[in-house]
Short mmCIF file of C-alpha atoms in Angstrom, two decimals:
data_model
loop_
_atom_site.label_atom_id
_atom_site.label_comp_id
_atom_site.label_asym_id
_atom_site.label_seq_id
_atom_site.Cartn_x
_atom_site.Cartn_y
_atom_site.Cartn_z
CA MET A 9 74.10 153.08 158.74
CA LYS A 10 77.58 154.08 157.53
CA PRO A 11 80.76 153.80 159.60
CA ILE A 12 82.51 157.19 159.70
CA ILE A 13 86.13 157.70 159.52
CA LEU A 14 87.43 161.23 160.39
CA ALA A 15 90.93 161.82 158.61
CA ASP A 16 91.69 165.24 159.86
CA ARG A 17 94.71 166.25 161.89
CA GLN A 18 93.18 169.54 163.20
CA ASP A 19 91.60 169.02 166.55
CA ILE A 20 89.25 172.00 166.12
CA SER A 21 88.09 170.72 162.76
CA LYS A 22 87.52 167.28 164.20
CA ALA A 23 85.51 168.90 166.98
CA GLY A 24 83.30 170.67 164.57
CA LEU A 25 82.94 167.58 162.51
CA LEU A 26 81.92 165.70 165.42
CA TYR A 27 79.24 168.24 166.19
CA PHE A 28 77.74 168.25 162.78
CA LEU A 29 77.88 164.37 162.63
CA ASN A 30 75.94 164.14 165.92
CA LEU A 31 73.25 166.39 164.41
CA SER A 32 72.53 163.42 161.90
CA ASN A 33 70.54 160.35 162.96
CA GLU A 34 72.69 158.41 160.56
CA ALA A 35 75.93 158.79 162.64
CA THR A 36 76.81 155.57 164.66
CA GLU A 37 80.43 154.36 164.72
CA ILE A 38 83.03 157.12 164.37
CA GLU A 39 86.81 156.33 164.04
CA GLU A 40 89.67 158.56 163.60
CA ALA A 41 92.81 158.36 161.58
CA ASP A 42 95.89 160.58 161.87
CA ASN A 43 97.87 159.38 158.67
CA LYS A 44 97.52 157.58 155.56
CA LYS A 45 98.59 154.23 157.05
CA GLU A 46 95.88 154.35 159.79
CA LEU A 47 93.27 155.33 157.02
CA LEU A 48 94.07 152.36 154.83
CA LYS A 49 93.88 150.12 157.98
CA LEU A 50 90.25 151.59 158.88
CA LEU A 51 89.12 151.17 155.35
CA ALA A 52 90.27 147.47 154.97
CA GLU A 53 88.13 147.06 158.07
CA LYS A 54 85.12 149.07 157.01
CA PRO A 55 85.36 149.47 153.13
CA ASP A 56 81.85 150.94 152.90
CA ALA A 57 82.67 153.78 155.32
CA LEU A 58 82.12 157.45 155.02
CA VAL A 59 85.60 159.13 155.02
CA ILE A 60 85.77 162.94 155.98
CA LEU A 61 89.34 163.81 154.66
CA ASP A 62 91.56 166.90 154.96
CA TYR A 63 93.71 165.98 151.95
CA THR A 64 96.12 168.96 152.39
CA LEU A 65 97.08 167.65 155.85
CA PHE A 66 97.59 163.95 155.07
CA ASP A 67 100.79 162.23 153.84
CA PHE A 68 99.53 161.50 150.20
CA SER A 69 102.19 161.73 147.52
CA GLY A 70 99.67 163.37 145.04
CA PRO A 71 96.10 163.23 143.79
CA GLU A 72 96.72 160.02 142.02
CA ASP A 73 97.61 158.32 145.44
CA LEU A 74 94.21 159.24 146.52
CA LEU A 75 92.51 158.03 143.33
CA ILE A 76 94.31 154.60 143.55
CA MET A 77 92.83 154.29 147.20
CA ASN A 78 89.40 155.25 145.88
CA GLU A 79 89.64 152.43 143.26
CA ARG A 80 90.64 149.97 145.97
CA PHE A 81 87.61 150.85 148.21
CA LYS A 82 84.96 151.36 145.59
CA THR A 83 82.03 151.11 148.39
CA ALA A 84 83.40 154.17 150.29
CA HIS A 85 82.38 157.58 150.10
CA TRP A 86 84.43 160.58 150.61
CA ILE A 87 84.07 164.15 151.64
CA LEU A 88 87.23 166.17 150.98
CA PHE A 89 87.07 169.09 153.82
CA SER A 90 89.95 171.36 153.37
CA GLU A 91 90.90 175.12 153.80
CA GLU A 92 91.93 175.31 150.17
CA LEU A 93 92.06 172.99 147.03
CA SER A 94 93.83 173.90 143.86
CA ASP A 95 91.81 174.24 140.50
CA GLN A 96 93.52 171.35 138.96
CA PHE A 97 92.79 169.21 141.97
CA LEU A 98 89.05 170.14 141.92
CA ARG A 99 88.80 169.45 138.34
CA THR A 100 90.21 165.96 138.78
CA PHE A 101 87.74 165.01 141.39
CA VAL A 102 84.66 166.69 140.33
CA LEU A 103 84.90 165.55 136.67
CA ASN A 104 86.21 162.06 137.05
CA CYS A 105 84.95 160.80 140.58
CA ASN A 106 81.25 160.72 141.65
CA SER A 107 82.29 159.35 144.93
CA PHE A 108 83.92 162.58 146.39
CA SER A 109 82.00 165.37 148.06
CA ILE A 110 83.78 168.68 148.37
CA ILE A 111 83.37 171.33 151.06
CA PHE A 112 85.57 173.83 152.51
CA LYS A 113 86.37 174.75 156.22
CA ASP A 114 84.76 177.99 155.82
CA CYS A 115 81.46 176.73 154.36
CA SER A 116 78.17 177.48 155.96
CA LYS A 117 76.61 175.08 158.57
CA GLU A 118 73.89 174.38 155.88
CA GLU A 119 76.32 173.26 153.32
CA ILE A 120 78.29 171.03 155.62
CA CYS A 121 75.09 169.33 156.83
CA SER A 122 73.85 168.90 153.34
CA ALA A 123 77.30 167.25 152.39
CA ILE A 124 77.04 164.87 155.38
CA ASP A 125 73.31 163.89 154.56
CA LEU A 126 73.89 163.34 151.08
CA ALA A 127 77.06 161.23 151.69
CA PHE A 128 75.03 159.00 153.81
CA LYS A 129 73.01 158.30 150.80
CA ASN A 130 76.05 157.94 148.55
CA GLU A 131 75.10 161.10 146.87
CA ARG A 132 77.84 163.78 145.89
CA PHE A 133 77.70 167.42 147.14
CA ILE A 134 79.89 170.19 145.68
CA CYS A 135 79.85 173.30 147.72
CA ASN A 136 79.15 176.76 146.15
CA ARG A 137 82.71 177.92 146.73
CA ALA A 138 84.21 174.98 144.70
CA SER A 139 81.66 175.40 142.06
CA ASN A 140 82.48 179.13 141.65
CA GLN A 141 86.14 178.42 141.87
CA LEU A 142 85.87 176.16 138.75
CA LEU A 143 83.43 178.25 136.92
CA GLY A 144 85.39 181.35 137.36
CA LYS A 145 88.69 179.85 136.32
CA ARG A 146 90.37 181.05 133.09
CA ASP A 147 91.46 178.50 130.56
CA MET A 148 94.73 176.52 131.47
CA SER A 149 96.54 177.94 128.61
CA ASP A 150 96.30 181.39 130.51
CA LEU A 151 98.31 179.90 133.42
CA GLN A 152 101.55 180.63 131.62
CA ASP A 153 101.18 184.30 132.63
CA ASN A 154 100.90 183.31 136.47
CA HIS A 155 104.74 182.96 136.80
CA LEU A 156 106.16 182.88 140.36
CA THR A 157 108.05 186.07 141.47
CA VAL A 158 111.59 185.88 142.53
CA THR A 159 110.63 185.87 146.09
CA GLU A 160 108.14 183.10 145.54
CA LYS A 161 110.71 181.08 143.80
CA GLU A 162 113.22 181.83 146.92
CA ILE A 163 110.58 180.57 149.26
CA LEU A 164 109.69 177.50 147.22
CA HIS A 165 113.44 176.60 147.11
CA LEU A 166 113.48 176.78 150.98
CA LEU A 167 110.09 174.69 151.18
CA ALA A 168 111.53 172.06 148.92
CA LEU A 169 114.52 171.72 151.24
CA GLY A 170 112.18 170.79 153.92
CA LYS A 171 112.25 173.93 155.95
CA SER A 172 109.14 175.06 158.01
CA THR A 173 107.21 178.29 157.62
CA LYS A 174 108.72 179.36 160.89
CA GLU A 175 112.39 178.50 159.79
CA ILE A 176 111.89 180.40 156.52
CA ALA A 177 110.55 183.43 158.21
CA ALA A 178 113.62 183.56 160.52
CA GLU A 179 116.02 183.04 157.60
CA ARG A 180 114.50 185.71 155.63
CA PHE A 181 113.70 188.12 158.59
CA SER A 182 110.14 188.14 157.78
CA SER A 183 107.04 187.38 159.79
CA VAL A 184 105.37 184.04 159.85
CA HIS A 185 102.25 185.55 158.42
CA THR A 186 104.07 186.88 155.55
CA ILE A 187 105.77 183.68 154.57
CA THR A 188 102.27 181.82 155.00
CA THR A 189 100.70 184.38 152.45
CA HIS A 190 103.60 183.65 150.02
CA ARG A 191 103.00 179.92 150.32
CA LYS A 192 99.45 180.13 149.77
CA ASN A 193 100.01 182.24 146.55
CA ILE A 194 102.75 179.72 145.33
CA PHE A 195 100.24 176.70 145.94
CA ARG A 196 97.57 178.73 144.11
CA LYS A 197 99.70 179.55 141.13
CA LEU A 198 101.07 176.06 140.72
CA GLU A 199 97.69 174.59 141.45
CA VAL A 200 99.19 172.28 144.03
CA ASN A 201 97.77 171.32 147.48
CA THR A 202 100.98 170.00 149.31
CA VAL A 203 104.51 170.74 149.65
CA TYR A 204 105.38 167.42 148.31
CA GLU A 205 103.52 168.39 144.98
CA ALA A 206 105.15 171.97 144.99
CA THR A 207 108.60 170.30 145.44
CA LYS A 208 107.89 168.08 142.33
CA TYR A 209 107.09 171.23 140.44
CA ALA A 210 110.46 172.78 141.83
CA LEU A 211 112.50 169.92 140.54
CA ARG A 212 110.88 169.98 137.17
CA ALA A 213 111.38 173.77 136.84
CA GLY A 214 115.07 173.66 138.15
CA ILE A 215 114.22 175.76 141.14
CA ILE A 216 116.08 173.25 143.23
CA ASP A 217 118.64 170.94 142.04
CA SER A 218 118.04 167.07 142.39
CA ALA A 219 121.27 166.44 144.16
CA GLU A 220 120.53 169.33 146.58
CA TYR A 221 117.19 167.92 147.30
CA TYR A 222 118.43 164.53 148.22
CA ILE A 223 121.12 165.59 150.55
#
């Protein structure tokens, strides 16, 4: 039986995962990690663990950071469990890493349970939404048409400065919902999953000056 590490910072998600894990006869020892440091510590103690991770809520510097961790702990199996993951991220982990299963937080009970059951056997599961997202994606060369709007660039600039969604909404006299929608659109167009990755794009694209960023 595999030890389990829940790496998710949303209490409601963890409660749901605990419910699904308790449906399985394979679930025994369950540990929780709230950040990358805690996750590394638990993996060092239990290198063959099943890790259920919301990548977008953790302090990874980018996908390569997670790939390095996977190389270090080769006997672990991962279930990536997030609300959204970019097409580029999905391609990286679907095409190159057999130890990663992928499900989304709006997946059906059947898909979540299937992912967990297969993970205990070290078998990979890719949910329908992830498969459809990749199959329905246009060629990467078409992405050049998906430029950010002026508003999206302004919001990306503020995100790169470290401002929260609530702070940006107040500064722009907009609702939090409106800024959240813009943020999701920015992440989708840039094919990124975290503010850190979006900030790297903003620096490369000149949306934010490096000197301004490091103030």
